[in-house]
Amino acid sequence: MFHFMFEGNLAADPELRFTQATGKAVAELRVVHNRRRRNKDGEWVDGAPMFITVTAWEGLAERVAELRKGDTVIVEARDDLDIWAYTRQETQEPGGLLQVTAANVALSMRFKGATVTREDTAKAGSGYGDAWDAEFARELEPAA
């Protein structure tokens, strides 16, 4: 079983587009994971940041498109990741780019809170609603 999760900050606003052939939503996110470690003296030292390109599809793509640059996210990746190696022209140092497809993306609340919004599923046409909602409950009552 393959399981890959990471946390990072969005380096830019997500880009949402739709495929020409089928009209499926696809979003691309640039996530930067900062490698920060303590040295032998106990001081925090920043390592080179790792940039990860994340692709999300369909409903997940449309939801992640609402995120913004700077948001801290947790990405659960599928098992189809790619690694692209390169050499930095300025310094001749090796580098790499990790590219993954998201199975799920969640906001991390480690550093700041989030606001939750919910769709009204009874009015969204799913057939399910809030059983505590008086109007929805009346719809479920048998006719007299």
mmCIF file with all atom_site columns, C-alpha atoms in Angstrom:
data_model
loop_
_atom_site.group_PDB
_atom_site.id
_atom_site.type_symbol
_atom_site.label_atom_id
_atom_site.label_alt_id
_atom_site.label_comp_id
_atom_site.label_asym_id
_atom_site.label_entity_id
_atom_site.label_seq_id
_atom_site.pdbx_PDB_ins_code
_atom_site.Cartn_x
_atom_site.Cartn_y
_atom_site.Cartn_z
_atom_site.occupancy
_atom_site.B_iso_or_equiv
_atom_site.pdbx_formal_charge
_atom_site.auth_seq_id
_atom_site.auth_comp_id
_atom_site.auth_asym_id
_atom_site.auth_atom_id
_atom_site.pdbx_PDB_model_num
ATOM 1   C CA . MET A 1 1   ? 0.000   0.000  0.000   1.00 0.00 ? 1   MET A CA 1
ATOM 2   C CA . PHE A 1 2   ? 1.346   3.398  -1.013  1.00 0.00 ? 2   PHE A CA 1
ATOM 3   C CA . HIS A 1 3   ? 0.612   6.421  1.171   1.00 0.00 ? 3   HIS A CA 1
ATOM 4   C CA . PHE A 1 4   ? 2.164   9.874  0.664   1.00 0.00 ? 4   PHE A CA 1
ATOM 5   C CA . MET A 1 5   ? 1.051   12.981 2.574   1.00 0.00 ? 5   MET A CA 1
ATOM 6   C CA . PHE A 1 6   ? 2.737   16.329 3.012   1.00 0.00 ? 6   PHE A CA 1
ATOM 7   C CA . GLU A 1 7   ? 2.008   19.790 4.371   1.00 0.00 ? 7   GLU A CA 1
ATOM 8   C CA . GLY A 1 8   ? 2.997   23.041 2.722   1.00 0.00 ? 8   GLY A CA 1
ATOM 9   C CA . ASN A 1 9   ? 1.949   26.537 1.732   1.00 0.00 ? 9   ASN A CA 1
ATOM 10  C CA . LEU A 1 10  ? 0.419   27.513 -1.580  1.00 0.00 ? 10  LEU A CA 1
ATOM 11  C CA . ALA A 1 11  ? 3.056   29.431 -3.537  1.00 0.00 ? 11  ALA A CA 1
ATOM 12  C CA . ALA A 1 12  ? 0.374   30.893 -5.841  1.00 0.00 ? 12  ALA A CA 1
ATOM 13  C CA . ASP A 1 13  ? -3.385  30.892 -6.259  1.00 0.00 ? 13  ASP A CA 1
ATOM 14  C CA . PRO A 1 14  ? -4.594  27.592 -7.766  1.00 0.00 ? 14  PRO A CA 1
ATOM 15  C CA . GLU A 1 15  ? -5.232  27.596 -11.517 1.00 0.00 ? 15  GLU A CA 1
ATOM 16  C CA . LEU A 1 16  ? -8.564  26.063 -12.549 1.00 0.00 ? 16  LEU A CA 1
ATOM 17  C CA . ARG A 1 17  ? -9.303  25.054 -16.122 1.00 0.00 ? 17  ARG A CA 1
ATOM 18  C CA . PHE A 1 18  ? -11.552 22.591 -17.938 1.00 0.00 ? 18  PHE A CA 1
ATOM 19  C CA . THR A 1 19  ? -10.457 19.906 -20.393 1.00 0.00 ? 19  THR A CA 1
ATOM 20  C CA . GLN A 1 20  ? -11.441 20.616 -23.967 1.00 0.00 ? 20  GLN A CA 1
ATOM 21  C CA . ALA A 1 21  ? -12.542 17.076 -24.811 1.00 0.00 ? 21  ALA A CA 1
ATOM 22  C CA . THR A 1 22  ? -14.759 16.257 -21.817 1.00 0.00 ? 22  THR A CA 1
ATOM 23  C CA . GLY A 1 23  ? -15.136 19.509 -19.894 1.00 0.00 ? 23  GLY A CA 1
ATOM 24  C CA . LYS A 1 24  ? -13.702 17.977 -16.694 1.00 0.00 ? 24  LYS A CA 1
ATOM 25  C CA . ALA A 1 25  ? -12.368 20.434 -14.129 1.00 0.00 ? 25  ALA A CA 1
ATOM 26  C CA . VAL A 1 26  ? -8.636  20.265 -13.410 1.00 0.00 ? 26  VAL A CA 1
ATOM 27  C CA . ALA A 1 27  ? -6.726  22.481 -10.982 1.00 0.00 ? 27  ALA A CA 1
ATOM 28  C CA . GLU A 1 28  ? -2.997  22.906 -10.533 1.00 0.00 ? 28  GLU A CA 1
ATOM 29  C CA . LEU A 1 29  ? -1.488  23.968 -7.214  1.00 0.00 ? 29  LEU A CA 1
ATOM 30  C CA . ARG A 1 30  ? 2.111   24.938 -6.457  1.00 0.00 ? 30  ARG A CA 1
ATOM 31  C CA . VAL A 1 31  ? 2.858   23.882 -2.888  1.00 0.00 ? 31  VAL A CA 1
ATOM 32  C CA . VAL A 1 32  ? 6.112   24.730 -1.136  1.00 0.00 ? 32  VAL A CA 1
ATOM 33  C CA . HIS A 1 33  ? 7.240   22.507 1.712   1.00 0.00 ? 33  HIS A CA 1
ATOM 34  C CA . ASN A 1 34  ? 9.823   24.206 3.924   1.00 0.00 ? 34  ASN A CA 1
ATOM 35  C CA . ARG A 1 35  ? 12.411  21.854 5.354   1.00 0.00 ? 35  ARG A CA 1
ATOM 36  C CA . ARG A 1 36  ? 13.210  23.283 8.765   1.00 0.00 ? 36  ARG A CA 1
ATOM 37  C CA . ARG A 1 37  ? 15.308  21.308 11.234  1.00 0.00 ? 37  ARG A CA 1
ATOM 38  C CA . ARG A 1 38  ? 17.054  21.884 14.523  1.00 0.00 ? 38  ARG A CA 1
ATOM 39  C CA . ASN A 1 39  ? 20.851  21.837 14.435  1.00 0.00 ? 39  ASN A CA 1
ATOM 40  C CA . LYS A 1 40  ? 23.052  20.293 17.113  1.00 0.00 ? 40  LYS A CA 1
ATOM 41  C CA . ASP A 1 41  ? 22.783  23.540 19.130  1.00 0.00 ? 41  ASP A CA 1
ATOM 42  C CA . GLY A 1 42  ? 18.982  23.346 19.103  1.00 0.00 ? 42  GLY A CA 1
ATOM 43  C CA . GLU A 1 43  ? 18.554  26.301 16.730  1.00 0.00 ? 43  GLU A CA 1
ATOM 44  C CA . TRP A 1 44  ? 16.158  26.164 13.782  1.00 0.00 ? 44  TRP A CA 1
ATOM 45  C CA . VAL A 1 45  ? 17.875  26.061 10.394  1.00 0.00 ? 45  VAL A CA 1
ATOM 46  C CA . ASP A 1 46  ? 16.009  26.421 7.110   1.00 0.00 ? 46  ASP A CA 1
ATOM 47  C CA . GLY A 1 47  ? 16.853  23.956 4.366   1.00 0.00 ? 47  GLY A CA 1
ATOM 48  C CA . ALA A 1 48  ? 16.132  24.399 0.683   1.00 0.00 ? 48  ALA A CA 1
ATOM 49  C CA . PRO A 1 49  ? 12.383  24.595 0.074   1.00 0.00 ? 49  PRO A CA 1
ATOM 50  C CA . MET A 1 50  ? 10.797  21.780 -1.932  1.00 0.00 ? 50  MET A CA 1
ATOM 51  C CA . PHE A 1 51  ? 8.254   22.810 -4.577  1.00 0.00 ? 51  PHE A CA 1
ATOM 52  C CA . ILE A 1 52  ? 5.542   20.300 -5.413  1.00 0.00 ? 52  ILE A CA 1
ATOM 53  C CA . THR A 1 53  ? 3.097   20.587 -8.298  1.00 0.00 ? 53  THR A CA 1
ATOM 54  C CA . VAL A 1 54  ? -0.276  19.119 -7.327  1.00 0.00 ? 54  VAL A CA 1
ATOM 55  C CA . THR A 1 55  ? -3.010  18.287 -9.833  1.00 0.00 ? 55  THR A CA 1
ATOM 56  C CA . ALA A 1 56  ? -6.615  17.869 -8.650  1.00 0.00 ? 56  ALA A CA 1
ATOM 57  C CA . TRP A 1 57  ? -9.519  16.677 -10.781 1.00 0.00 ? 57  TRP A CA 1
ATOM 58  C CA . GLU A 1 58  ? -13.284 17.226 -11.048 1.00 0.00 ? 58  GLU A CA 1
ATOM 59  C CA . GLY A 1 59  ? -15.103 18.221 -7.815  1.00 0.00 ? 59  GLY A CA 1
ATOM 60  C CA . LEU A 1 60  ? -11.889 18.382 -5.810  1.00 0.00 ? 60  LEU A CA 1
ATOM 61  C CA . ALA A 1 61  ? -10.413 20.704 -8.460  1.00 0.00 ? 61  ALA A CA 1
ATOM 62  C CA . GLU A 1 62  ? -13.352 23.082 -8.176  1.00 0.00 ? 62  GLU A CA 1
ATOM 63  C CA . ARG A 1 63  ? -13.120 23.154 -4.376  1.00 0.00 ? 63  ARG A CA 1
ATOM 64  C CA . VAL A 1 64  ? -9.341  23.701 -4.194  1.00 0.00 ? 64  VAL A CA 1
ATOM 65  C CA . ALA A 1 65  ? -9.702  26.568 -6.694  1.00 0.00 ? 65  ALA A CA 1
ATOM 66  C CA . GLU A 1 66  ? -11.206 28.546 -3.791  1.00 0.00 ? 66  GLU A CA 1
ATOM 67  C CA . LEU A 1 67  ? -7.910  28.375 -1.865  1.00 0.00 ? 67  LEU A CA 1
ATOM 68  C CA . ARG A 1 68  ? -5.468  31.278 -2.001  1.00 0.00 ? 68  ARG A CA 1
ATOM 69  C CA . LYS A 1 69  ? -1.725  31.879 -2.033  1.00 0.00 ? 69  LYS A CA 1
ATOM 70  C CA . GLY A 1 70  ? -0.274  31.405 1.454   1.00 0.00 ? 70  GLY A CA 1
ATOM 71  C CA . ASP A 1 71  ? -2.905  28.912 2.645   1.00 0.00 ? 71  ASP A CA 1
ATOM 72  C CA . THR A 1 72  ? -1.353  25.954 4.465   1.00 0.00 ? 72  THR A CA 1
ATOM 73  C CA . VAL A 1 73  ? -2.636  22.676 3.059   1.00 0.00 ? 73  VAL A CA 1
ATOM 74  C CA . ILE A 1 74  ? -2.217  18.976 3.695   1.00 0.00 ? 74  ILE A CA 1
ATOM 75  C CA . VAL A 1 75  ? -2.131  16.930 0.490   1.00 0.00 ? 75  VAL A CA 1
ATOM 76  C CA . GLU A 1 76  ? -2.805  13.220 0.270   1.00 0.00 ? 76  GLU A CA 1
ATOM 77  C CA . ALA A 1 77  ? -1.294  12.075 -3.018  1.00 0.00 ? 77  ALA A CA 1
ATOM 78  C CA . ARG A 1 78  ? -2.245  9.134  -5.211  1.00 0.00 ? 78  ARG A CA 1
ATOM 79  C CA . ASP A 1 79  ? 0.380   6.616  -6.277  1.00 0.00 ? 79  ASP A CA 1
ATOM 80  C CA . ASP A 1 80  ? 1.216   8.323  -9.588  1.00 0.00 ? 80  ASP A CA 1
ATOM 81  C CA . LEU A 1 81  ? 3.932   10.760 -8.586  1.00 0.00 ? 81  LEU A CA 1
ATOM 82  C CA . ASP A 1 82  ? 6.710   11.914 -10.902 1.00 0.00 ? 82  ASP A CA 1
ATOM 83  C CA . ILE A 1 83  ? 10.111  13.388 -10.093 1.00 0.00 ? 83  ILE A CA 1
ATOM 84  C CA . TRP A 1 84  ? 11.905  15.668 -12.540 1.00 0.00 ? 84  TRP A CA 1
ATOM 85  C CA . ALA A 1 85  ? 15.608  16.262 -11.919 1.00 0.00 ? 85  ALA A CA 1
ATOM 86  C CA . TYR A 1 86  ? 17.387  19.383 -13.155 1.00 0.00 ? 86  TYR A CA 1
ATOM 87  C CA . THR A 1 87  ? 20.511  21.480 -12.602 1.00 0.00 ? 87  THR A CA 1
ATOM 88  C CA . ARG A 1 88  ? 20.159  25.118 -11.547 1.00 0.00 ? 88  ARG A CA 1
ATOM 89  C CA . GLN A 1 89  ? 21.835  27.236 -14.227 1.00 0.00 ? 89  GLN A CA 1
ATOM 90  C CA . GLU A 1 90  ? 23.013  29.966 -11.835 1.00 0.00 ? 90  GLU A CA 1
ATOM 91  C CA . THR A 1 91  ? 24.716  27.712 -9.284  1.00 0.00 ? 91  THR A CA 1
ATOM 92  C CA . GLN A 1 92  ? 25.022  24.366 -11.108 1.00 0.00 ? 92  GLN A CA 1
ATOM 93  C CA . GLU A 1 93  ? 23.414  22.752 -8.040  1.00 0.00 ? 93  GLU A CA 1
ATOM 94  C CA . PRO A 1 94  ? 21.114  19.794 -8.601  1.00 0.00 ? 94  PRO A CA 1
ATOM 95  C CA . GLY A 1 95  ? 17.413  20.255 -7.994  1.00 0.00 ? 95  GLY A CA 1
ATOM 96  C CA . GLY A 1 96  ? 14.187  18.429 -8.527  1.00 0.00 ? 96  GLY A CA 1
ATOM 97  C CA . LEU A 1 97  ? 10.499  18.931 -9.009  1.00 0.00 ? 97  LEU A CA 1
ATOM 98  C CA . LEU A 1 98  ? 7.921   16.580 -7.539  1.00 0.00 ? 98  LEU A CA 1
ATOM 99  C CA . GLN A 1 99  ? 4.600   16.271 -9.350  1.00 0.00 ? 99  GLN A CA 1
ATOM 100 C CA . VAL A 1 100 ? 1.618   14.465 -7.760  1.00 0.00 ? 100 VAL A CA 1
ATOM 101 C CA . THR A 1 101 ? -2.098  13.908 -8.288  1.00 0.00 ? 101 THR A CA 1
ATOM 102 C CA . ALA A 1 102 ? -4.211  14.697 -5.236  1.00 0.00 ? 102 ALA A CA 1
ATOM 103 C CA . ALA A 1 103 ? -6.552  12.151 -3.725  1.00 0.00 ? 103 ALA A CA 1
ATOM 104 C CA . ASN A 1 104 ? -7.516  14.782 -1.134  1.00 0.00 ? 104 ASN A CA 1
ATOM 105 C CA . VAL A 1 105 ? -6.513  18.300 -0.078  1.00 0.00 ? 105 VAL A CA 1
ATOM 106 C CA . ALA A 1 106 ? -7.304  19.770 3.344   1.00 0.00 ? 106 ALA A CA 1
ATOM 107 C CA . LEU A 1 107 ? -6.602  23.069 5.061   1.00 0.00 ? 107 LEU A CA 1
ATOM 108 C CA . SER A 1 108 ? -4.077  22.758 7.851   1.00 0.00 ? 108 SER A CA 1
ATOM 109 C CA . MET A 1 109 ? -5.174  24.500 11.021  1.00 0.00 ? 109 MET A CA 1
ATOM 110 C CA . ARG A 1 110 ? -1.811  24.247 12.730  1.00 0.00 ? 110 ARG A CA 1
ATOM 111 C CA . PHE A 1 111 ? -0.993  27.951 12.292  1.00 0.00 ? 111 PHE A CA 1
ATOM 112 C CA . LYS A 1 112 ? -4.398  29.602 11.754  1.00 0.00 ? 112 LYS A CA 1
ATOM 113 C CA . GLY A 1 113 ? -8.091  28.775 11.821  1.00 0.00 ? 113 GLY A CA 1
ATOM 114 C CA . ALA A 1 114 ? -10.498 28.299 8.948   1.00 0.00 ? 114 ALA A CA 1
ATOM 115 C CA . THR A 1 115 ? -14.114 29.164 8.217   1.00 0.00 ? 115 THR A CA 1
ATOM 116 C CA . VAL A 1 116 ? -16.394 26.275 7.327   1.00 0.00 ? 116 VAL A CA 1
ATOM 117 C CA . THR A 1 117 ? -19.241 26.738 4.879   1.00 0.00 ? 117 THR A CA 1
ATOM 118 C CA . ARG A 1 118 ? -21.713 24.027 4.005   1.00 0.00 ? 118 ARG A CA 1
ATOM 119 C CA . GLU A 1 119 ? -24.011 23.555 1.053   1.00 0.00 ? 119 GLU A CA 1
ATOM 120 C CA . ASP A 1 120 ? -27.700 23.217 1.831   1.00 0.00 ? 120 ASP A CA 1
ATOM 121 C CA . THR A 1 121 ? -27.939 19.620 0.636   1.00 0.00 ? 121 THR A CA 1
ATOM 122 C CA . ALA A 1 122 ? -31.757 19.572 0.801   1.00 0.00 ? 122 ALA A CA 1
ATOM 123 C CA . LYS A 1 123 ? -31.942 22.466 -1.654  1.00 0.00 ? 123 LYS A CA 1
ATOM 124 C CA . ALA A 1 124 ? -28.933 21.320 -3.715  1.00 0.00 ? 124 ALA A CA 1
ATOM 125 C CA . GLY A 1 125 ? -30.993 18.460 -5.131  1.00 0.00 ? 125 GLY A CA 1
ATOM 126 C CA . SER A 1 126 ? -29.150 15.578 -3.463  1.00 0.00 ? 126 SER A CA 1
ATOM 127 C CA . GLY A 1 127 ? -32.314 14.247 -1.844  1.00 0.00 ? 127 GLY A CA 1
ATOM 128 C CA . TYR A 1 128 ? -30.783 14.462 1.628   1.00 0.00 ? 128 TYR A CA 1
ATOM 129 C CA . GLY A 1 129 ? -31.284 17.261 4.075   1.00 0.00 ? 129 GLY A CA 1
ATOM 130 C CA . ASP A 1 130 ? -30.864 18.242 7.679   1.00 0.00 ? 130 ASP A CA 1
ATOM 131 C CA . ALA A 1 131 ? -33.255 16.074 9.708   1.00 0.00 ? 131 ALA A CA 1
ATOM 132 C CA . TRP A 1 132 ? -33.363 18.817 12.360  1.00 0.00 ? 132 TRP A CA 1
ATOM 133 C CA . ASP A 1 133 ? -34.616 21.368 9.831   1.00 0.00 ? 133 ASP A CA 1
ATOM 134 C CA . ALA A 1 134 ? -38.369 21.809 10.475  1.00 0.00 ? 134 ALA A CA 1
ATOM 135 C CA . GLU A 1 135 ? -39.206 22.352 6.784   1.00 0.00 ? 135 GLU A CA 1
ATOM 136 C CA . PHE A 1 136 ? -37.295 19.225 5.734   1.00 0.00 ? 136 PHE A CA 1
ATOM 137 C CA . ALA A 1 137 ? -38.822 17.181 8.558   1.00 0.00 ? 137 ALA A CA 1
ATOM 138 C CA . ARG A 1 138 ? -42.350 18.164 7.404   1.00 0.00 ? 138 ARG A CA 1
ATOM 139 C CA . GLU A 1 139 ? -41.517 16.781 3.957   1.00 0.00 ? 139 GLU A CA 1
ATOM 140 C CA . LEU A 1 140 ? -40.741 13.407 5.565   1.00 0.00 ? 140 LEU A CA 1
ATOM 141 C CA . GLU A 1 141 ? -43.966 13.225 7.597   1.00 0.00 ? 141 GLU A CA 1
ATOM 142 C CA . PRO A 1 142 ? -46.646 10.899 6.219   1.00 0.00 ? 142 PRO A CA 1
ATOM 143 C CA . ALA A 1 143 ? -49.685 12.629 4.741   1.00 0.00 ? 143 ALA A CA 1
ATOM 144 C CA . ALA A 1 144 ? -52.689 12.711 7.095   1.00 0.00 ? 144 ALA A CA 1
#
